[in-house]
Amino acid sequence: SQQGEEDPQALSIQEGENATMNCSYKTSINNLQWYRQNSGRGLVHLILIRSNEREKHSGRLRVTLDTSKKSSSLLITASRAADTASYFCATERETSGSRLTFGEGTQLTVNP
Amino acid sequence: NAGVTQTPKFRVLKTGQSMTLLCAQDMNHEYMYWYRQDPGMGLRLIHYSVGEGTTAKGEVPDGYNVSRLKKQNFLLGLESAAPSQTSVYFCASKPSGKDTQYFGPGTRLTVL
């Protein structure tokens, strides 16, 4: 079963706007990661947040984690057409060792 | 470094045929993973390996077998392909003690 549920499933915005994607999960985790997938390509790691962290930044990316609500959000600021891709959250559960469980993804389209 | 490579990129099989997908990584990573990705869904773990000579079942292992005879290679076998195995298959690897997985470009498999 899928650990993560993401919303929205699809998001369409204009260049320069911010994009926010949300991820919810069900069981206790060690960390939560966000990956990006361009059409027809493999996944690329974007950012990781550990269970004892609440917020992390990396360039135009900001990720938050609320373990009490079992949810995370990924914010991409000042979006660009090149940000068009699918974005997946993945959780490493406390009981899963080094395995990740992926959400169903959010398809982001940034219109020029 | 080539990173994670997958062979072949595309393959069409008839029901009942067998085939092997090859994943190779040149980063000396201990952990390797095989996932499948179906339309509108995130990645689901098929099998994984925590080191040379070891394999373990993931979330959806039925109908697949794997082998890790060499540290750099992780093979995924389909003994008798079924249409339900039509999917895009991704391989990933990661070093021990780290959390980020590195993905290959994928193999698109169609079973008729």
PDB file of C-alpha atoms in Angstrom:
ATOM      1  CA  SER A   1       0.000   0.000   0.000  1.00  0.00           C
ATOM      2  CA  GLN A   2       1.160   3.506  -0.671  1.00  0.00           C
ATOM      3  CA  GLN A   3       2.540   5.245   2.402  1.00  0.00           C
ATOM      4  CA  GLY A   4       2.328   8.687   0.936  1.00  0.00           C
ATOM      5  CA  GLU A   5      -0.563  10.545  -0.528  1.00  0.00           C
ATOM      6  CA  GLU A   6       0.126  13.707  -2.411  1.00  0.00           C
ATOM      7  CA  ASP A   7      -2.039  16.592  -3.368  1.00  0.00           C
ATOM      8  CA  PRO A   8      -2.770  18.088  -5.653  1.00  0.00           C
ATOM      9  CA  GLN A   9      -2.409  15.386  -8.288  1.00  0.00           C
ATOM     10  CA  ALA A  10      -1.806  18.115 -10.841  1.00  0.00           C
ATOM     11  CA  LEU A  11      -0.856  21.771 -10.560  1.00  0.00           C
ATOM     12  CA  SER A  12      -0.596  24.360 -13.321  1.00  0.00           C
ATOM     13  CA  ILE A  13       0.911  27.787 -12.630  1.00  0.00           C
ATOM     14  CA  GLN A  14       2.570  30.687 -14.429  1.00  0.00           C
ATOM     15  CA  GLU A  15       6.291  31.338 -14.402  1.00  0.00           C
ATOM     16  CA  GLY A  16       7.312  33.366 -11.399  1.00  0.00           C
ATOM     17  CA  GLU A  17       4.552  32.027  -9.177  1.00  0.00           C
ATOM     18  CA  ASN A  18       5.171  29.753  -6.222  1.00  0.00           C
ATOM     19  CA  ALA A  19       4.173  26.084  -6.280  1.00  0.00           C
ATOM     20  CA  THR A  20       3.179  24.160  -3.168  1.00  0.00           C
ATOM     21  CA  MET A  21       2.792  20.401  -3.034  1.00  0.00           C
ATOM     22  CA  ASN A  22       1.665  18.405  -0.036  1.00  0.00           C
ATOM     23  CA  CYS A  23       2.374  14.882   1.149  1.00  0.00           C
ATOM     24  CA  SER A  24       0.714  12.897   3.906  1.00  0.00           C
ATOM     25  CA  TYR A  25       1.865   9.594   5.328  1.00  0.00           C
ATOM     26  CA  LYS A  26       0.608   7.022   7.777  1.00  0.00           C
ATOM     27  CA  THR A  27       3.381   5.563   9.917  1.00  0.00           C
ATOM     28  CA  SER A  28       6.316   6.946  11.885  1.00  0.00           C
ATOM     29  CA  ILE A  29       9.298   7.837   9.744  1.00  0.00           C
ATOM     30  CA  ASN A  30      13.043   8.355   9.928  1.00  0.00           C
ATOM     31  CA  ASN A  31      13.073  10.839   7.091  1.00  0.00           C
ATOM     32  CA  LEU A  32      11.032  12.163   4.197  1.00  0.00           C
ATOM     33  CA  GLN A  33      12.535  12.883   0.795  1.00  0.00           C
ATOM     34  CA  TRP A  34      11.337  14.701  -2.285  1.00  0.00           C
ATOM     35  CA  TYR A  35      12.280  13.552  -5.760  1.00  0.00           C
ATOM     36  CA  ARG A  36      11.687  15.046  -9.172  1.00  0.00           C
ATOM     37  CA  GLN A  37      10.999  13.163 -12.397  1.00  0.00           C
ATOM     38  CA  ASN A  38      11.126  14.752 -15.814  1.00  0.00           C
ATOM     39  CA  SER A  39       8.998  13.073 -18.448  1.00  0.00           C
ATOM     40  CA  GLY A  40      10.519   9.766 -19.526  1.00  0.00           C
ATOM     41  CA  ARG A  41      13.431  10.019 -17.120  1.00  0.00           C
ATOM     42  CA  GLY A  42      14.541   8.574 -13.810  1.00  0.00           C
ATOM     43  CA  LEU A  43      14.014  10.245 -10.461  1.00  0.00           C
ATOM     44  CA  VAL A  44      16.393  12.842  -9.094  1.00  0.00           C
ATOM     45  CA  HIS A  45      16.744  13.566  -5.393  1.00  0.00           C
ATOM     46  CA  LEU A  46      15.854  17.117  -4.382  1.00  0.00           C
ATOM     47  CA  ILE A  47      15.854  17.418  -0.611  1.00  0.00           C
ATOM     48  CA  LEU A  48      15.647  15.337   2.558  1.00  0.00           C
ATOM     49  CA  ILE A  49      14.185  16.258   5.924  1.00  0.00           C
ATOM     50  CA  ARG A  50      14.666  14.148   9.027  1.00  0.00           C
ATOM     51  CA  SER A  51      11.948  13.376  11.544  1.00  0.00           C
ATOM     52  CA  ASN A  52      13.493  15.716  14.130  1.00  0.00           C
ATOM     53  CA  GLU A  53      13.579  18.648  11.689  1.00  0.00           C
ATOM     54  CA  ARG A  54      10.726  21.001  10.917  1.00  0.00           C
ATOM     55  CA  GLU A  55      11.972  22.976   7.941  1.00  0.00           C
ATOM     56  CA  LYS A  56      14.798  22.878   5.405  1.00  0.00           C
ATOM     57  CA  HIS A  57      15.815  25.058   2.524  1.00  0.00           C
ATOM     58  CA  SER A  58      17.797  24.352  -0.611  1.00  0.00           C
ATOM     59  CA  GLY A  59      17.974  27.122  -3.191  1.00  0.00           C
ATOM     60  CA  ARG A  60      14.398  27.813  -4.318  1.00  0.00           C
ATOM     61  CA  LEU A  61      13.088  24.780  -2.443  1.00  0.00           C
ATOM     62  CA  ARG A  62      11.580  24.854   1.029  1.00  0.00           C
ATOM     63  CA  VAL A  63      10.299  21.722   2.700  1.00  0.00           C
ATOM     64  CA  THR A  64       8.405  21.488   5.959  1.00  0.00           C
ATOM     65  CA  LEU A  65       7.565  18.485   8.083  1.00  0.00           C
ATOM     66  CA  ASP A  66       4.849  18.170  10.699  1.00  0.00           C
ATOM     67  CA  THR A  67       5.211  14.793  12.374  1.00  0.00           C
ATOM     68  CA  SER A  68       2.151  15.342  14.561  1.00  0.00           C
ATOM     69  CA  LYS A  69       0.007  15.656  11.442  1.00  0.00           C
ATOM     70  CA  LYS A  70       2.141  13.209   9.465  1.00  0.00           C
ATOM     71  CA  SER A  71       2.451  15.643   6.600  1.00  0.00           C
ATOM     72  CA  SER A  72       5.032  17.521   4.592  1.00  0.00           C
ATOM     73  CA  SER A  73       4.959  20.263   2.023  1.00  0.00           C
ATOM     74  CA  LEU A  74       7.342  21.247  -0.746  1.00  0.00           C
ATOM     75  CA  LEU A  75       7.415  24.867  -1.842  1.00  0.00           C
ATOM     76  CA  ILE A  76       9.134  25.917  -5.051  1.00  0.00           C
ATOM     77  CA  THR A  77       9.518  29.669  -5.191  1.00  0.00           C
ATOM     78  CA  ALA A  78       9.731  31.810  -8.332  1.00  0.00           C
ATOM     79  CA  SER A  79       8.961  28.845 -10.558  1.00  0.00           C
ATOM     80  CA  ARG A  80      10.447  28.452 -14.031  1.00  0.00           C
ATOM     81  CA  ALA A  81       9.246  26.560 -17.088  1.00  0.00           C
ATOM     82  CA  ALA A  82      12.144  24.149 -16.473  1.00  0.00           C
ATOM     83  CA  ASP A  83      10.518  23.159 -13.153  1.00  0.00           C
ATOM     84  CA  THR A  84       7.803  21.348 -15.114  1.00  0.00           C
ATOM     85  CA  ALA A  85       8.009  17.744 -13.891  1.00  0.00           C
ATOM     86  CA  SER A  86       6.425  15.227 -11.547  1.00  0.00           C
ATOM     87  CA  TYR A  87       7.339  15.537  -7.887  1.00  0.00           C
ATOM     88  CA  PHE A  88       7.245  12.590  -5.504  1.00  0.00           C
ATOM     89  CA  CYS A  89       7.551  12.371  -1.775  1.00  0.00           C
ATOM     90  CA  ALA A  90       9.151   9.257  -0.336  1.00  0.00           C
ATOM     91  CA  THR A  91       9.277   8.164   3.270  1.00  0.00           C
ATOM     92  CA  GLU A  92      11.745   5.948   5.050  1.00  0.00           C
ATOM     93  CA  ARG A  93       9.669   4.307   7.740  1.00  0.00           C
ATOM     94  CA  GLU A  94      11.135   3.622  11.172  1.00  0.00           C
ATOM     95  CA  THR A  95      10.592  -0.100  10.611  1.00  0.00           C
ATOM     96  CA  SER A  96      11.663  -0.366   6.977  1.00  0.00           C
ATOM     97  CA  GLY A  97      15.411  -0.103   7.160  1.00  0.00           C
ATOM     98  CA  SER A  98      16.758   1.503   4.013  1.00  0.00           C
ATOM     99  CA  ARG A  99      13.625   1.178   1.931  1.00  0.00           C
ATOM    100  CA  LEU A 100      11.579   4.088   0.626  1.00  0.00           C
ATOM    101  CA  THR A 101       7.820   4.214   0.079  1.00  0.00           C
ATOM    102  CA  PHE A 102       6.749   6.634  -2.627  1.00  0.00           C
ATOM    103  CA  GLY A 103       3.634   8.710  -2.997  1.00  0.00           C
ATOM    104  CA  GLU A 104       1.692   8.936  -6.232  1.00  0.00           C
ATOM    105  CA  GLY A 105       3.213  12.245  -7.220  1.00  0.00           C
ATOM    106  CA  THR A 106       2.158  15.733  -8.233  1.00  0.00           C
ATOM    107  CA  GLN A 107       2.427  16.753 -11.882  1.00  0.00           C
ATOM    108  CA  LEU A 108       3.582  20.366 -11.979  1.00  0.00           C
ATOM    109  CA  THR A 109       3.247  22.406 -15.150  1.00  0.00           C
ATOM    110  CA  VAL A 110       4.833  25.846 -15.234  1.00  0.00           C
ATOM    111  CA  ASN A 111       3.574  27.899 -18.138  1.00  0.00           C
ATOM    112  CA  PRO A 112       5.963  30.445 -19.684  1.00  0.00           C
TER     113      PRO A 112
ATOM    114  CA  ASN B   1      31.127   8.228 -13.683  1.00  0.00           C
ATOM    115  CA  ALA B   2      28.179   6.824 -15.603  1.00  0.00           C
ATOM    116  CA  GLY B   3      26.123   6.538 -12.399  1.00  0.00           C
ATOM    117  CA  VAL B   4      23.291   4.012 -12.653  1.00  0.00           C
ATOM    118  CA  THR B   5      22.676   2.486 -16.063  1.00  0.00           C
ATOM    119  CA  GLN B   6      19.929   0.128 -17.189  1.00  0.00           C
ATOM    120  CA  THR B   7      19.811  -2.277 -20.093  1.00  0.00           C
ATOM    121  CA  PRO B   8      17.733  -2.436 -22.264  1.00  0.00           C
ATOM    122  CA  LYS B   9      15.857   0.877 -22.551  1.00  0.00           C
ATOM    123  CA  PHE B  10      12.828  -0.660 -24.246  1.00  0.00           C
ATOM    124  CA  ARG B  11      11.562  -4.207 -24.696  1.00  0.00           C
ATOM    125  CA  VAL B  12       8.436  -5.872 -26.001  1.00  0.00           C
ATOM    126  CA  LEU B  13       7.689  -9.427 -24.875  1.00  0.00           C
ATOM    127  CA  LYS B  14       4.979 -11.919 -25.580  1.00  0.00           C
ATOM    128  CA  THR B  15       3.108 -13.510 -22.691  1.00  0.00           C
ATOM    129  CA  GLY B  16       5.116 -16.389 -21.292  1.00  0.00           C
ATOM    130  CA  GLN B  17       8.500 -15.214 -22.542  1.00  0.00           C
ATOM    131  CA  SER B  18      11.343 -14.605 -20.136  1.00  0.00           C
ATOM    132  CA  MET B  19      13.877 -11.817 -19.919  1.00  0.00           C
ATOM    133  CA  THR B  20      16.458 -10.235 -17.659  1.00  0.00           C
ATOM    134  CA  LEU B  21      16.884  -6.539 -16.958  1.00  0.00           C
ATOM    135  CA  LEU B  22      20.379  -5.415 -16.028  1.00  0.00           C
ATOM    136  CA  CYS B  23      21.214  -2.600 -13.654  1.00  0.00           C
ATOM    137  CA  ALA B  24      24.805  -1.480 -13.243  1.00  0.00           C
ATOM    138  CA  GLN B  25      26.305   1.187 -10.993  1.00  0.00           C
ATOM    139  CA  ASP B  26      29.882   2.441 -10.869  1.00  0.00           C
ATOM    140  CA  MET B  27      29.632   4.306  -7.545  1.00  0.00           C
ATOM    141  CA  ASN B  28      30.551   1.350  -5.307  1.00  0.00           C
ATOM    142  CA  HIS B  29      27.159   1.521  -3.607  1.00  0.00           C
ATOM    143  CA  GLU B  30      26.141  -1.277  -1.258  1.00  0.00           C
ATOM    144  CA  TYR B  31      22.379  -0.967  -1.660  1.00  0.00           C
ATOM    145  CA  MET B  32      20.491  -1.557  -4.889  1.00  0.00           C
ATOM    146  CA  TYR B  33      16.770  -1.519  -5.618  1.00  0.00           C
ATOM    147  CA  TRP B  34      14.303  -2.465  -8.351  1.00  0.00           C
ATOM    148  CA  TYR B  35      11.034  -0.512  -8.645  1.00  0.00           C
ATOM    149  CA  ARG B  36       8.148  -0.512 -11.061  1.00  0.00           C
ATOM    150  CA  GLN B  37       6.149   2.557 -12.009  1.00  0.00           C
ATOM    151  CA  ASP B  38       2.650   2.309 -13.439  1.00  0.00           C
ATOM    152  CA  PRO B  39       0.603   5.188 -14.879  1.00  0.00           C
ATOM    153  CA  GLY B  40      -0.648   7.576 -12.219  1.00  0.00           C
ATOM    154  CA  MET B  41       1.183   5.759  -9.479  1.00  0.00           C
ATOM    155  CA  GLY B  42       4.360   6.232  -7.572  1.00  0.00           C
ATOM    156  CA  LEU B  43       7.183   3.744  -7.539  1.00  0.00           C
ATOM    157  CA  ARG B  44       6.635   0.371  -5.892  1.00  0.00           C
ATOM    158  CA  LEU B  45       9.557  -1.660  -4.613  1.00  0.00           C
ATOM    159  CA  ILE B  46       9.952  -5.104  -6.192  1.00  0.00           C
ATOM    160  CA  HIS B  47      13.198  -6.435  -4.675  1.00  0.00           C
ATOM    161  CA  TYR B  48      16.250  -4.934  -3.115  1.00  0.00           C
ATOM    162  CA  SER B  49      19.765  -5.849  -2.022  1.00  0.00           C
ATOM    163  CA  VAL B  50      21.834  -4.594   0.898  1.00  0.00           C
ATOM    164  CA  GLY B  51      25.078  -5.997  -0.434  1.00  0.00           C
ATOM    165  CA  GLU B  52      26.752  -8.404  -2.826  1.00  0.00           C
ATOM    166  CA  GLY B  53      25.198 -11.861  -2.607  1.00  0.00           C
ATOM    167  CA  THR B  54      22.088 -10.698  -0.720  1.00  0.00           C
ATOM    168  CA  THR B  55      18.544 -10.046  -1.927  1.00  0.00           C
ATOM    169  CA  ALA B  56      15.216  -9.378  -0.233  1.00  0.00           C
ATOM    170  CA  LYS B  57      11.584  -8.996  -1.239  1.00  0.00           C
ATOM    171  CA  GLY B  58       9.933  -5.641  -1.506  1.00  0.00           C
ATOM    172  CA  GLU B  59       6.303  -4.654  -1.776  1.00  0.00           C
ATOM    173  CA  VAL B  60       5.435  -6.403  -5.076  1.00  0.00           C
ATOM    174  CA  PRO B  61       7.878  -9.319  -5.583  1.00  0.00           C
ATOM    175  CA  ASP B  62       5.582 -11.908  -7.186  1.00  0.00           C
ATOM    176  CA  GLY B  63       6.577 -12.933 -10.702  1.00  0.00           C
ATOM    177  CA  TYR B  64      10.103 -11.532 -10.394  1.00  0.00           C
ATOM    178  CA  ASN B  65      13.473 -12.875  -9.297  1.00  0.00           C
ATOM    179  CA  VAL B  66      16.730 -11.044  -8.693  1.00  0.00           C
ATOM    180  CA  SER B  67      20.406 -11.751  -8.288  1.00  0.00           C
ATOM    181  CA  ARG B  68      23.366  -9.702  -7.010  1.00  0.00           C
ATOM    182  CA  LEU B  69      26.415 -11.786  -7.871  1.00  0.00           C
ATOM    183  CA  LYS B  70      28.620  -8.724  -8.264  1.00  0.00           C
ATOM    184  CA  LYS B  71      28.436  -5.571  -6.173  1.00  0.00           C
ATOM    185  CA  GLN B  72      28.013  -3.343  -9.190  1.00  0.00           C
ATOM    186  CA  ASN B  73      25.219  -5.341 -10.878  1.00  0.00           C
ATOM    187  CA  PHE B  74      21.645  -6.110  -9.891  1.00  0.00           C
ATOM    188  CA  LEU B  75      19.620  -8.290 -12.265  1.00  0.00           C
ATOM    189  CA  LEU B  76      15.837  -8.483 -12.417  1.00  0.00           C
ATOM    190  CA  GLY B  77      14.347 -11.552 -14.068  1.00  0.00           C
ATOM    191  CA  LEU B  78      10.891 -12.284 -15.376  1.00  0.00           C
ATOM    192  CA  GLU B  79      10.546 -16.053 -15.824  1.00  0.00           C
ATOM    193  CA  SER B  80       7.148 -16.026 -17.535  1.00  0.00           C
ATOM    194  CA  ALA B  81       6.024 -12.551 -18.474  1.00  0.00           C
ATOM    195  CA  ALA B  82       2.400 -11.509 -18.024  1.00  0.00           C
ATOM    196  CA  PRO B  83       0.555  -8.442 -19.379  1.00  0.00           C
ATOM    197  CA  SER B  84       0.260  -7.199 -15.777  1.00  0.00           C
ATOM    198  CA  GLN B  85       4.037  -6.761 -15.802  1.00  0.00           C
ATOM    199  CA  THR B  86       3.823  -4.084 -18.468  1.00  0.00           C
ATOM    200  CA  SER B  87       5.437  -1.151 -16.713  1.00  0.00           C
ATOM    201  CA  VAL B  88       8.444   1.109 -16.494  1.00  0.00           C
ATOM    202  CA  TYR B  89      11.174  -0.422 -14.351  1.00  0.00           C
ATOM    203  CA  PHE B  90      13.654   1.702 -12.431  1.00  0.00           C
ATOM    204  CA  CYS B  91      16.808   0.659 -10.695  1.00  0.00           C
ATOM    205  CA  ALA B  92      18.358   2.691  -7.898  1.00  0.00           C
ATOM    206  CA  SER B  93      21.396   2.477  -5.666  1.00  0.00           C
ATOM    207  CA  LYS B  94      22.700   4.155  -2.554  1.00  0.00           C
ATOM    208  CA  PRO B  95      25.783   3.952  -0.363  1.00  0.00           C
ATOM    209  CA  SER B  96      25.636   2.481   3.100  1.00  0.00           C
ATOM    210  CA  GLY B  97      25.013   5.119   5.772  1.00  0.00           C
ATOM    211  CA  LYS B  98      23.429   7.583   3.376  1.00  0.00           C
ATOM    212  CA  ASP B  99      19.764   8.143   2.621  1.00  0.00           C
ATOM    213  CA  THR B 100      19.641   9.430  -0.958  1.00  0.00           C
ATOM    214  CA  GLN B 101      18.942   6.962  -3.746  1.00  0.00           C
ATOM    215  CA  TYR B 102      20.352   7.425  -7.244  1.00  0.00           C
ATOM    216  CA  PHE B 103      18.119   6.293 -10.077  1.00  0.00           C
ATOM    217  CA  GLY B 104      18.736   4.861 -13.500  1.00  0.00           C
ATOM    218  CA  PRO B 105      16.883   6.104 -16.600  1.00  0.00           C
ATOM    219  CA  GLY B 106      14.360   3.263 -16.631  1.00  0.00           C
ATOM    220  CA  THR B 107      13.359   0.368 -18.863  1.00  0.00           C
ATOM    221  CA  ARG B 108       9.992   0.466 -20.571  1.00  0.00           C
ATOM    222  CA  LEU B 109       8.615  -3.073 -20.834  1.00  0.00           C
ATOM    223  CA  THR B 110       5.497  -4.057 -22.728  1.00  0.00           C
ATOM    224  CA  VAL B 111       4.071  -7.559 -22.451  1.00  0.00           C
ATOM    225  CA  LEU B 112       1.576  -8.473 -25.161  1.00  0.00           C
TER     226      LEU B 112
END
